[in-house]
Every structure is written in structure tokens, then in C-alpha cells.
mmCIF file with all atom_site columns, N, CA and C in Angstrom:
data_model
loop_
_atom_site.group_PDB
_atom_site.id
_atom_site.type_symbol
_atom_site.label_atom_id
_atom_site.label_alt_id
_atom_site.label_comp_id
_atom_site.label_asym_id
_atom_site.label_entity_id
_atom_site.label_seq_id
_atom_site.pdbx_PDB_ins_code
_atom_site.Cartn_x
_atom_site.Cartn_y
_atom_site.Cartn_z
_atom_site.occupancy
_atom_site.B_iso_or_equiv
_atom_site.pdbx_formal_charge
_atom_site.auth_seq_id
_atom_site.auth_comp_id
_atom_site.auth_asym_id
_atom_site.auth_atom_id
_atom_site.pdbx_PDB_model_num
ATOM 1   N N  . MET A 1 1  ? 164.481 -55.532 163.762 1.00 0.00 ? 266 MET A N  1
ATOM 2   C CA . MET A 1 1  ? 165.852 -55.294 164.122 1.00 0.00 ? 266 MET A CA 1
ATOM 3   C C  . MET A 1 1  ? 165.924 -53.975 164.861 1.00 0.00 ? 266 MET A C  1
ATOM 4   N N  . LYS A 1 2  ? 166.892 -53.867 165.747 1.00 0.00 ? 267 LYS A N  1
ATOM 5   C CA . LYS A 1 2  ? 167.126 -52.597 166.408 1.00 0.00 ? 267 LYS A CA 1
ATOM 6   C C  . LYS A 1 2  ? 168.591 -52.479 166.784 1.00 0.00 ? 267 LYS A C  1
ATOM 7   N N  . VAL A 1 3  ? 169.050 -51.248 166.906 1.00 0.00 ? 268 VAL A N  1
ATOM 8   C CA . VAL A 1 3  ? 170.431 -50.964 167.258 1.00 0.00 ? 268 VAL A CA 1
ATOM 9   C C  . VAL A 1 3  ? 170.605 -51.180 168.766 1.00 0.00 ? 268 VAL A C  1
ATOM 10  N N  . THR A 1 4  ? 171.737 -51.717 169.174 1.00 0.00 ? 269 THR A N  1
ATOM 11  C CA . THR A 1 4  ? 172.002 -51.941 170.587 1.00 0.00 ? 269 THR A CA 1
ATOM 12  C C  . THR A 1 4  ? 172.862 -50.821 171.147 1.00 0.00 ? 269 THR A C  1
ATOM 13  N N  . ASP A 1 5  ? 173.045 -50.811 172.457 1.00 0.00 ? 270 ASP A N  1
ATOM 14  C CA . ASP A 1 5  ? 173.863 -49.784 173.098 1.00 0.00 ? 270 ASP A CA 1
ATOM 15  C C  . ASP A 1 5  ? 175.314 -49.822 172.642 1.00 0.00 ? 270 ASP A C  1
ATOM 16  N N  . ARG A 1 6  ? 175.830 -50.987 172.296 1.00 0.00 ? 271 ARG A N  1
ATOM 17  C CA . ARG A 1 6  ? 177.232 -51.120 171.886 1.00 0.00 ? 271 ARG A CA 1
ATOM 18  C C  . ARG A 1 6  ? 177.548 -50.247 170.682 1.00 0.00 ? 271 ARG A C  1
ATOM 19  N N  . ALA A 1 7  ? 176.578 -50.021 169.822 1.00 0.00 ? 272 ALA A N  1
ATOM 20  C CA . ALA A 1 7  ? 176.800 -49.229 168.618 1.00 0.00 ? 272 ALA A CA 1
ATOM 21  C C  . ALA A 1 7  ? 177.112 -47.778 168.937 1.00 0.00 ? 272 ALA A C  1
ATOM 22  N N  . GLN A 1 8  ? 176.855 -47.337 170.139 1.00 0.00 ? 273 GLN A N  1
ATOM 23  C CA . GLN A 1 8  ? 177.098 -45.953 170.506 1.00 0.00 ? 273 GLN A CA 1
ATOM 24  C C  . GLN A 1 8  ? 178.462 -45.762 171.157 1.00 0.00 ? 273 GLN A C  1
ATOM 25  N N  . ASP A 1 9  ? 179.268 -46.810 171.295 1.00 0.00 ? 274 ASP A N  1
ATOM 26  C CA . ASP A 1 9  ? 180.565 -46.735 171.955 1.00 0.00 ? 274 ASP A CA 1
ATOM 27  C C  . ASP A 1 9  ? 181.632 -46.013 171.128 1.00 0.00 ? 274 ASP A C  1
ATOM 28  N N  . GLY A 1 10 ? 181.484 -45.908 169.833 1.00 0.00 ? 275 GLY A N  1
ATOM 29  C CA . GLY A 1 10 ? 182.477 -45.266 168.987 1.00 0.00 ? 275 GLY A CA 1
ATOM 30  C C  . GLY A 1 10 ? 182.654 -45.994 167.668 1.00 0.00 ? 275 GLY A C  1
ATOM 31  N N  . PHE A 1 11 ? 183.612 -45.558 166.860 1.00 0.00 ? 276 PHE A N  1
ATOM 32  C CA . PHE A 1 11 ? 183.853 -46.138 165.544 1.00 0.00 ? 276 PHE A CA 1
ATOM 33  C C  . PHE A 1 11 ? 184.396 -47.555 165.655 1.00 0.00 ? 276 PHE A C  1
ATOM 34  N N  . ASP A 1 12 ? 183.926 -48.407 164.785 1.00 0.00 ? 277 ASP A N  1
ATOM 35  C CA . ASP A 1 12 ? 184.380 -49.797 164.726 1.00 0.00 ? 277 ASP A CA 1
ATOM 36  C C  . ASP A 1 12 ? 184.405 -50.214 163.262 1.00 0.00 ? 277 ASP A C  1
ATOM 37  N N  . ALA A 1 13 ? 185.469 -50.860 162.837 1.00 0.00 ? 278 ALA A N  1
ATOM 38  C CA . ALA A 1 13 ? 185.618 -51.284 161.447 1.00 0.00 ? 278 ALA A CA 1
ATOM 39  C C  . ALA A 1 13 ? 184.502 -52.226 160.999 1.00 0.00 ? 278 ALA A C  1
ATOM 40  N N  . THR A 1 14 ? 183.819 -52.868 161.937 1.00 0.00 ? 279 THR A N  1
ATOM 41  C CA . THR A 1 14 ? 182.723 -53.768 161.584 1.00 0.00 ? 279 THR A CA 1
ATOM 42  C C  . THR A 1 14 ? 181.640 -53.032 160.817 1.00 0.00 ? 279 THR A C  1
ATOM 43  N N  . ILE A 1 15 ? 181.390 -51.796 161.177 1.00 0.00 ? 280 ILE A N  1
ATOM 44  C CA . ILE A 1 15 ? 180.334 -51.057 160.488 1.00 0.00 ? 280 ILE A CA 1
ATOM 45  C C  . ILE A 1 15 ? 180.869 -50.142 159.396 1.00 0.00 ? 280 ILE A C  1
ATOM 46  N N  . HIS A 1 16 ? 182.161 -50.216 159.113 1.00 0.00 ? 281 HIS A N  1
ATOM 47  C CA . HIS A 1 16 ? 182.749 -49.374 158.079 1.00 0.00 ? 281 HIS A CA 1
ATOM 48  C C  . HIS A 1 16 ? 182.274 -49.779 156.676 1.00 0.00 ? 281 HIS A C  1
ATOM 49  N N  . ALA A 1 17 ? 181.987 -51.040 156.479 1.00 0.00 ? 282 ALA A N  1
ATOM 50  C CA . ALA A 1 17 ? 181.486 -51.493 155.167 1.00 0.00 ? 282 ALA A CA 1
ATOM 51  C C  . ALA A 1 17 ? 180.227 -50.698 154.828 1.00 0.00 ? 282 ALA A C  1
ATOM 52  N N  . PRO A 1 18 ? 180.130 -50.157 153.607 1.00 0.00 ? 283 PRO A N  1
ATOM 53  C CA . PRO A 1 18 ? 179.020 -49.253 153.268 1.00 0.00 ? 283 PRO A CA 1
ATOM 54  C C  . PRO A 1 18 ? 177.622 -49.776 153.596 1.00 0.00 ? 283 PRO A C  1
ATOM 55  N N  . ASN A 1 19 ? 177.325 -51.014 153.258 1.00 0.00 ? 284 ASN A N  1
ATOM 56  C CA . ASN A 1 19 ? 175.977 -51.519 153.540 1.00 0.00 ? 284 ASN A CA 1
ATOM 57  C C  . ASN A 1 19 ? 175.723 -51.673 155.037 1.00 0.00 ? 284 ASN A C  1
ATOM 58  N N  . ARG A 1 20 ? 176.718 -52.104 155.782 1.00 0.00 ? 285 ARG A N  1
ATOM 59  C CA . ARG A 1 20 ? 176.524 -52.221 157.231 1.00 0.00 ? 285 ARG A CA 1
ATOM 60  C C  . ARG A 1 20 ? 176.364 -50.839 157.860 1.00 0.00 ? 285 ARG A C  1
ATOM 61  N N  . LEU A 1 21 ? 177.091 -49.868 157.372 1.00 0.00 ? 286 LEU A N  1
ATOM 62  C CA . LEU A 1 21 ? 176.948 -48.505 157.867 1.00 0.00 ? 286 LEU A CA 1
ATOM 63  C C  . LEU A 1 21 ? 175.556 -47.963 157.540 1.00 0.00 ? 286 LEU A C  1
ATOM 64  N N  . ARG A 1 22 ? 175.065 -48.257 156.345 1.00 0.00 ? 287 ARG A N  1
ATOM 65  C CA . ARG A 1 22 ? 173.715 -47.831 155.959 1.00 0.00 ? 287 ARG A CA 1
ATOM 66  C C  . ARG A 1 22 ? 172.651 -48.505 156.821 1.00 0.00 ? 287 ARG A C  1
ATOM 67  N N  . ILE A 1 23 ? 172.848 -49.771 157.150 1.00 0.00 ? 288 ILE A N  1
ATOM 68  C CA . ILE A 1 23 ? 171.903 -50.477 158.021 1.00 0.00 ? 288 ILE A CA 1
ATOM 69  C C  . ILE A 1 23 ? 171.847 -49.778 159.376 1.00 0.00 ? 288 ILE A C  1
ATOM 70  N N  . CYS A 1 24 ? 172.995 -49.497 159.943 1.00 0.00 ? 289 CYS A N  1
ATOM 71  C CA . CYS A 1 24 ? 173.039 -48.819 161.246 1.00 0.00 ? 289 CYS A CA 1
ATOM 72  C C  . CYS A 1 24 ? 172.414 -47.435 161.164 1.00 0.00 ? 289 CYS A C  1
ATOM 73  N N  . ALA A 1 25 ? 172.635 -46.724 160.063 1.00 0.00 ? 290 ALA A N  1
ATOM 74  C CA . ALA A 1 25 ? 172.047 -45.394 159.899 1.00 0.00 ? 290 ALA A CA 1
ATOM 75  C C  . ALA A 1 25 ? 170.522 -45.477 159.824 1.00 0.00 ? 290 ALA A C  1
ATOM 76  N N  . LEU A 1 26 ? 170.000 -46.507 159.189 1.00 0.00 ? 291 LEU A N  1
ATOM 77  C CA . LEU A 1 26 ? 168.549 -46.693 159.125 1.00 0.00 ? 291 LEU A CA 1
ATOM 78  C C  . LEU A 1 26 ? 167.964 -47.033 160.485 1.00 0.00 ? 291 LEU A C  1
ATOM 79  N N  . LEU A 1 27 ? 168.701 -47.805 161.266 1.00 0.00 ? 292 LEU A N  1
ATOM 80  C CA . LEU A 1 27 ? 168.189 -48.271 162.547 1.00 0.00 ? 292 LEU A CA 1
ATOM 81  C C  . LEU A 1 27 ? 168.341 -47.246 163.670 1.00 0.00 ? 292 LEU A C  1
ATOM 82  N N  . GLU A 1 28 ? 169.323 -46.385 163.579 1.00 0.00 ? 293 GLU A N  1
ATOM 83  C CA . GLU A 1 28 ? 169.622 -45.469 164.687 1.00 0.00 ? 293 GLU A CA 1
ATOM 84  C C  . GLU A 1 28 ? 168.436 -44.617 165.139 1.00 0.00 ? 293 GLU A C  1
ATOM 85  N N  . PRO A 1 29 ? 167.699 -43.963 164.234 1.00 0.00 ? 294 PRO A N  1
ATOM 86  C CA . PRO A 1 29 ? 166.619 -43.094 164.709 1.00 0.00 ? 294 PRO A CA 1
ATOM 87  C C  . PRO A 1 29 ? 165.333 -43.845 165.086 1.00 0.00 ? 294 PRO A C  1
ATOM 88  N N  . ALA A 1 30 ? 165.279 -45.137 164.843 1.00 0.00 ? 295 ALA A N  1
ATOM 89  C CA . ALA A 1 30 ? 164.053 -45.899 165.075 1.00 0.00 ? 295 ALA A CA 1
ATOM 90  C C  . ALA A 1 30 ? 164.231 -46.894 166.213 1.00 0.00 ? 295 ALA A C  1
ATOM 91  N N  . GLU A 1 31 ? 163.153 -47.183 166.889 1.00 0.00 ? 296 GLU A N  1
ATOM 92  C CA . GLU A 1 31 ? 163.179 -48.220 167.920 1.00 0.00 ? 296 GLU A CA 1
ATOM 93  C C  . GLU A 1 31 ? 163.373 -49.594 167.268 1.00 0.00 ? 296 GLU A C  1
ATOM 94  N N  . GLN A 1 32 ? 162.712 -49.772 166.123 1.00 0.00 ? 297 GLN A N  1
ATOM 95  C CA . GLN A 1 32 ? 162.749 -51.058 165.430 1.00 0.00 ? 297 GLN A CA 1
ATOM 96  C C  . GLN A 1 32 ? 162.375 -50.832 163.973 1.00 0.00 ? 297 GLN A C  1
ATOM 97  N N  . VAL A 1 33 ? 162.967 -51.605 163.060 1.00 0.00 ? 298 VAL A N  1
ATOM 98  C CA . VAL A 1 33 ? 162.677 -51.492 161.636 1.00 0.00 ? 298 VAL A CA 1
ATOM 99  C C  . VAL A 1 33 ? 162.494 -52.896 161.074 1.00 0.00 ? 298 VAL A C  1
ATOM 100 N N  . GLU A 1 34 ? 161.501 -53.061 160.218 1.00 0.00 ? 299 GLU A N  1
ATOM 101 C CA . GLU A 1 34 ? 161.259 -54.364 159.603 1.00 0.00 ? 299 GLU A CA 1
ATOM 102 C C  . GLU A 1 34 ? 162.350 -54.703 158.597 1.00 0.00 ? 299 GLU A C  1
ATOM 103 N N  . PHE A 1 35 ? 162.683 -55.990 158.541 1.00 0.00 ? 300 PHE A N  1
ATOM 104 C CA . PHE A 1 35 ? 163.703 -56.502 157.629 1.00 0.00 ? 300 PHE A CA 1
ATOM 105 C C  . PHE A 1 35 ? 163.408 -56.065 156.189 1.00 0.00 ? 300 PHE A C  1
ATOM 106 N N  . GLY A 1 36 ? 162.153 -56.179 155.774 1.00 0.00 ? 301 GLY A N  1
ATOM 107 C CA . GLY A 1 36 ? 161.767 -55.840 154.404 1.00 0.00 ? 301 GLY A CA 1
ATOM 108 C C  . GLY A 1 36 ? 162.023 -54.383 154.060 1.00 0.00 ? 301 GLY A C  1
ATOM 109 N N  . LEU A 1 37 ? 161.825 -53.497 155.017 1.00 0.00 ? 302 LEU A N  1
ATOM 110 C CA . LEU A 1 37 ? 162.076 -52.079 154.785 1.00 0.00 ? 302 LEU A CA 1
ATOM 111 C C  . LEU A 1 37 ? 163.568 -51.817 154.622 1.00 0.00 ? 302 LEU A C  1
ATOM 112 N N  . VAL A 1 38 ? 164.379 -52.441 155.456 1.00 0.00 ? 303 VAL A N  1
ATOM 113 C CA . VAL A 1 38 ? 165.834 -52.282 155.332 1.00 0.00 ? 303 VAL A CA 1
ATOM 114 C C  . VAL A 1 38 ? 166.288 -52.811 153.978 1.00 0.00 ? 303 VAL A C  1
ATOM 115 N N  . ARG A 1 39 ? 165.791 -53.984 153.595 1.00 0.00 ? 304 ARG A N  1
ATOM 116 C CA . ARG A 1 39 ? 166.145 -54.579 152.301 1.00 0.00 ? 304 ARG A CA 1
ATOM 117 C C  . ARG A 1 39 ? 165.752 -53.647 151.159 1.00 0.00 ? 304 ARG A C  1
ATOM 118 N N  . GLU A 1 40 ? 164.552 -53.074 151.248 1.00 0.00 ? 305 GLU A N  1
ATOM 119 C CA . GLU A 1 40 ? 164.067 -52.160 150.206 1.00 0.00 ? 305 GLU A CA 1
ATOM 120 C C  . GLU A 1 40 ? 164.967 -50.921 150.092 1.00 0.00 ? 305 GLU A C  1
ATOM 121 N N  . ARG A 1 41 ? 165.334 -50.356 151.225 1.00 0.00 ? 306 ARG A N  1
ATOM 122 C CA . ARG A 1 41 ? 166.170 -49.146 151.231 1.00 0.00 ? 306 ARG A CA 1
ATOM 123 C C  . ARG A 1 41 ? 167.574 -49.419 150.711 1.00 0.00 ? 306 ARG A C  1
ATOM 124 N N  . LEU A 1 42 ? 168.109 -50.612 151.003 1.00 0.00 ? 307 LEU A N  1
ATOM 125 C CA . LEU A 1 42 ? 169.449 -50.956 150.529 1.00 0.00 ? 307 LEU A CA 1
ATOM 126 C C  . LEU A 1 42 ? 169.443 -51.428 149.085 1.00 0.00 ? 307 LEU A C  1
ATOM 127 N N  . GLY A 1 43 ? 168.305 -51.923 148.628 1.00 0.00 ? 308 GLY A N  1
ATOM 128 C CA . GLY A 1 43 ? 168.207 -52.387 147.250 1.00 0.00 ? 308 GLY A CA 1
ATOM 129 C C  . GLY A 1 43 ? 168.933 -53.688 146.992 1.00 0.00 ? 308 GLY A C  1
ATOM 130 N N  . GLY A 1 44 ? 169.033 -54.545 147.997 1.00 0.00 ? 309 GLY A N  1
ATOM 131 C CA . GLY A 1 44 ? 169.720 -55.820 147.836 1.00 0.00 ? 309 GLY A CA 1
ATOM 132 C C  . GLY A 1 44 ? 168.790 -56.997 148.045 1.00 0.00 ? 309 GLY A C  1
ATOM 133 N N  . SER A 1 45 ? 169.380 -58.164 148.090 1.00 0.00 ? 310 SER A N  1
ATOM 134 C CA . SER A 1 45 ? 168.603 -59.388 148.280 1.00 0.00 ? 310 SER A CA 1
ATOM 135 C C  . SER A 1 45 ? 168.521 -59.742 149.763 1.00 0.00 ? 310 SER A C  1
ATOM 136 N N  . ASP A 1 46 ? 167.611 -60.654 150.088 1.00 0.00 ? 311 ASP A N  1
ATOM 137 C CA . ASP A 1 46 ? 167.475 -61.134 151.459 1.00 0.00 ? 311 ASP A CA 1
ATOM 138 C C  . ASP A 1 46 ? 168.783 -61.745 151.952 1.00 0.00 ? 311 ASP A C  1
ATOM 139 N N  . SER A 1 47 ? 169.436 -62.531 151.098 1.00 0.00 ? 312 SER A N  1
ATOM 140 C CA . SER A 1 47 ? 170.651 -63.236 151.539 1.00 0.00 ? 312 SER A CA 1
ATOM 141 C C  . SER A 1 47 ? 171.793 -62.261 151.829 1.00 0.00 ? 312 SER A C  1
ATOM 142 N N  . VAL A 1 48 ? 171.949 -61.242 151.015 1.00 0.00 ? 313 VAL A N  1
ATOM 143 C CA . VAL A 1 48 ? 173.008 -60.253 151.245 1.00 0.00 ? 313 VAL A CA 1
ATOM 144 C C  . VAL A 1 48 ? 172.738 -59.484 152.538 1.00 0.00 ? 313 VAL A C  1
ATOM 145 N N  . LEU A 1 49 ? 171.496 -59.062 152.725 1.00 0.00 ? 314 LEU A N  1
ATOM 146 C CA . LEU A 1 49 ? 171.143 -58.340 153.940 1.00 0.00 ? 314 LEU A CA 1
ATOM 147 C C  . LEU A 1 49 ? 171.326 -59.229 155.162 1.00 0.00 ? 314 LEU A C  1
ATOM 148 N N  . SER A 1 50 ? 170.923 -60.478 155.065 1.00 0.00 ? 315 SER A N  1
ATOM 149 C CA . SER A 1 50 ? 171.075 -61.409 156.190 1.00 0.00 ? 315 SER A CA 1
ATOM 150 C C  . SER A 1 50 ? 172.532 -61.551 156.597 1.00 0.00 ? 315 SER A C  1
ATOM 151 N N  . LYS A 1 51 ? 173.426 -61.619 155.627 1.00 0.00 ? 316 LYS A N  1
ATOM 152 C CA . LYS A 1 51 ? 174.858 -61.739 155.929 1.00 0.00 ? 316 LYS A CA 1
ATOM 153 C C  . LYS A 1 51 ? 175.360 -60.500 156.656 1.00 0.00 ? 316 LYS A C  1
ATOM 154 N N  . HIS A 1 52 ? 174.972 -59.320 156.187 1.00 0.00 ? 317 HIS A N  1
ATOM 155 C CA . HIS A 1 52 ? 175.397 -58.082 156.844 1.00 0.00 ? 317 HIS A CA 1
ATOM 156 C C  . HIS A 1 52 ? 174.815 -57.990 158.253 1.00 0.00 ? 317 HIS A C  1
ATOM 157 N N  . VAL A 1 53 ? 173.554 -58.345 158.407 1.00 0.00 ? 318 VAL A N  1
ATOM 158 C CA . VAL A 1 53 ? 172.913 -58.303 159.718 1.00 0.00 ? 318 VAL A CA 1
ATOM 159 C C  . VAL A 1 53 ? 173.587 -59.294 160.664 1.00 0.00 ? 318 VAL A C  1
ATOM 160 N N  . SER A 1 54 ? 173.953 -60.459 160.163 1.00 0.00 ? 319 SER A N  1
ATOM 161 C CA . SER A 1 54 ? 174.636 -61.456 160.996 1.00 0.00 ? 319 SER A CA 1
ATOM 162 C C  . SER A 1 54 ? 175.959 -60.919 161.522 1.00 0.00 ? 319 SER A C  1
ATOM 163 N N  . VAL A 1 55 ? 176.722 -60.235 160.684 1.00 0.00 ? 320 VAL A N  1
ATOM 164 C CA . VAL A 1 55 ? 177.990 -59.640 161.123 1.00 0.00 ? 320 VAL A CA 1
ATOM 165 C C  . VAL A 1 55 ? 177.734 -58.607 162.212 1.00 0.00 ? 320 VAL A C  1
ATOM 166 N N  . LEU A 1 56 ? 176.727 -57.758 161.999 1.00 0.00 ? 321 LEU A N  1
ATOM 167 C CA . LEU A 1 56 ? 176.400 -56.731 162.988 1.00 0.00 ? 321 LEU A CA 1
ATOM 168 C C  . LEU A 1 56 ? 175.882 -57.346 164.290 1.00 0.00 ? 321 LEU A C  1
ATOM 169 N N  . MET A 1 57 ? 175.119 -58.430 164.181 1.00 0.00 ? 322 MET A N  1
ATOM 170 C CA . MET A 1 57 ? 174.621 -59.111 165.383 1.00 0.00 ? 322 MET A CA 1
ATOM 171 C C  . MET A 1 57 ? 175.778 -59.750 166.154 1.00 0.00 ? 322 MET A C  1
ATOM 172 N N  . ASP A 1 58 ? 176.676 -60.423 165.439 1.00 0.00 ? 323 ASP A N  1
ATOM 173 C CA . ASP A 1 58 ? 177.824 -61.071 166.085 1.00 0.00 ? 323 ASP A CA 1
ATOM 174 C C  . ASP A 1 58 ? 178.700 -60.056 166.819 1.00 0.00 ? 323 ASP A C  1
ATOM 175 N N  . ALA A 1 59 ? 178.767 -58.833 166.287 1.00 0.00 ? 324 ALA A N  1
ATOM 176 C CA . ALA A 1 59 ? 179.573 -57.780 166.909 1.00 0.00 ? 324 ALA A CA 1
ATOM 177 C C  . ALA A 1 59 ? 178.795 -57.041 167.999 1.00 0.00 ? 324 ALA A C  1
ATOM 178 N N  . GLY A 1 60 ? 177.520 -57.346 168.142 1.00 0.00 ? 325 GLY A N  1
ATOM 179 C CA . GLY A 1 60 ? 176.709 -56.731 169.181 1.00 0.00 ? 325 GLY A CA 1
ATOM 180 C C  . GLY A 1 60 ? 176.104 -55.393 168.810 1.00 0.00 ? 325 GLY A C  1
ATOM 181 N N  . TYR A 1 61 ? 176.084 -55.061 167.531 1.00 0.00 ? 326 TYR A N  1
ATOM 182 C CA . TYR A 1 61 ? 175.540 -53.774 167.101 1.00 0.00 ? 326 TYR A CA 1
ATOM 183 C C  . TYR A 1 61 ? 174.032 -53.773 166.928 1.00 0.00 ? 326 TYR A C  1
ATOM 184 N N  . VAL A 1 62 ? 173.453 -54.885 166.523 1.00 0.00 ? 327 VAL A N  1
ATOM 185 C CA . VAL A 1 62 ? 172.009 -54.948 166.326 1.00 0.00 ? 327 VAL A CA 1
ATOM 186 C C  . VAL A 1 62 ? 171.451 -56.219 166.949 1.00 0.00 ? 327 VAL A C  1
ATOM 187 N N  . GLN A 1 63 ? 170.166 -56.186 167.187 1.00 0.00 ? 328 GLN A N  1
ATOM 188 C CA . GLN A 1 63 ? 169.434 -57.362 167.636 1.00 0.00 ? 328 GLN A CA 1
ATOM 189 C C  . GLN A 1 63 ? 168.347 -57.621 166.609 1.00 0.00 ? 328 GLN A C  1
ATOM 190 N N  . GLN A 1 64 ? 168.079 -58.875 166.364 1.00 0.00 ? 329 GLN A N  1
ATOM 191 C CA . GLN A 1 64 ? 167.017 -59.237 165.438 1.00 0.00 ? 329 GLN A CA 1
ATOM 192 C C  . GLN A 1 64 ? 165.965 -60.023 166.205 1.00 0.00 ? 329 GLN A C  1
ATOM 193 N N  . THR A 1 65 ? 164.731 -59.618 166.046 1.00 0.00 ? 330 THR A N  1
ATOM 194 C CA . THR A 1 65 ? 163.622 -60.342 166.656 1.00 0.00 ? 330 THR A CA 1
ATOM 195 C C  . THR A 1 65 ? 162.716 -60.849 165.549 1.00 0.00 ? 330 THR A C  1
ATOM 196 N N  . GLU A 1 66 ? 162.107 -61.967 165.794 1.00 0.00 ? 331 GLU A N  1
ATOM 197 C CA . GLU A 1 66 ? 161.188 -62.518 164.807 1.00 0.00 ? 331 GLU A CA 1
ATOM 198 C C  . GLU A 1 66 ? 159.771 -62.291 165.292 1.00 0.00 ? 331 GLU A C  1
ATOM 199 N N  . THR A 1 67 ? 158.943 -61.834 164.372 1.00 0.00 ? 332 THR A N  1
ATOM 200 C CA . THR A 1 67 ? 157.534 -61.637 164.688 1.00 0.00 ? 332 THR A CA 1
ATOM 201 C C  . THR A 1 67 ? 156.689 -62.394 163.690 1.00 0.00 ? 332 THR A C  1
ATOM 202 N N  . VAL A 1 68 ? 155.491 -62.718 164.099 1.00 0.00 ? 333 VAL A N  1
ATOM 203 C CA . VAL A 1 68 ? 154.560 -63.414 163.235 1.00 0.00 ? 333 VAL A CA 1
ATOM 204 C C  . VAL A 1 68 ? 153.445 -62.448 162.894 1.00 0.00 ? 333 VAL A C  1
ATOM 205 N N  . ARG A 1 69 ? 153.166 -62.340 161.615 1.00 0.00 ? 334 ARG A N  1
ATOM 206 C CA . ARG A 1 69 ? 152.087 -61.458 161.167 1.00 0.00 ? 334 ARG A CA 1
ATOM 207 C C  . ARG A 1 69 ? 150.783 -62.229 161.109 1.00 0.00 ? 334 ARG A C  1
ATOM 208 N N  . ASP A 1 70 ? 149.704 -61.556 161.451 1.00 0.00 ? 335 ASP A N  1
ATOM 209 C CA . ASP A 1 70 ? 148.395 -62.154 161.280 1.00 0.00 ? 335 ASP A CA 1
ATOM 210 C C  . ASP A 1 70 ? 148.056 -62.135 159.804 1.00 0.00 ? 335 ASP A C  1
ATOM 211 N N  . THR A 1 71 ? 147.535 -63.249 159.305 1.00 0.00 ? 336 THR A N  1
ATOM 212 C CA . THR A 1 71 ? 147.187 -63.300 157.874 1.00 0.00 ? 336 THR A CA 1
ATOM 213 C C  . THR A 1 71 ? 145.693 -63.373 157.694 1.00 0.00 ? 336 THR A C  1
#
């Protein structure tokens, strides 16, 4: 996941929710952050994080990319 340019336009109620604001704060200083790291830092479940990320994606604040790990 990574923060998009739209997130720098100013305050928006979409990110006012504490967990969404924390997600944006985690992503801002980094080019990209793994889903698992964000989940670990927030201390929530995959489903809760996915819902918050979906709201942020729909509003244009973050982008999510899927990668495949070598096993």
C-alpha cells in the first residue's frame, strides 16, 4: 500500500476516523508498507484493516498493490 497525492490536498473527514488516520500516518513517510505490518501496528484483524483500506482507496488516499512472495 502507498499514500497517493490526493492525501496531501488537505483535511478530509474520510481520514478522521482514528484507524484510517493511523493508516495514513504509517504510510506517509514510506514509499510502500506491507499489509501485515500495518495490521500489526494497528493491532486489528485482516477484515477490519481491509475495510478501512477500502474506504481510503475509494476516496483516493491510498493504492493497494498485490505482490507474490517467493516460497
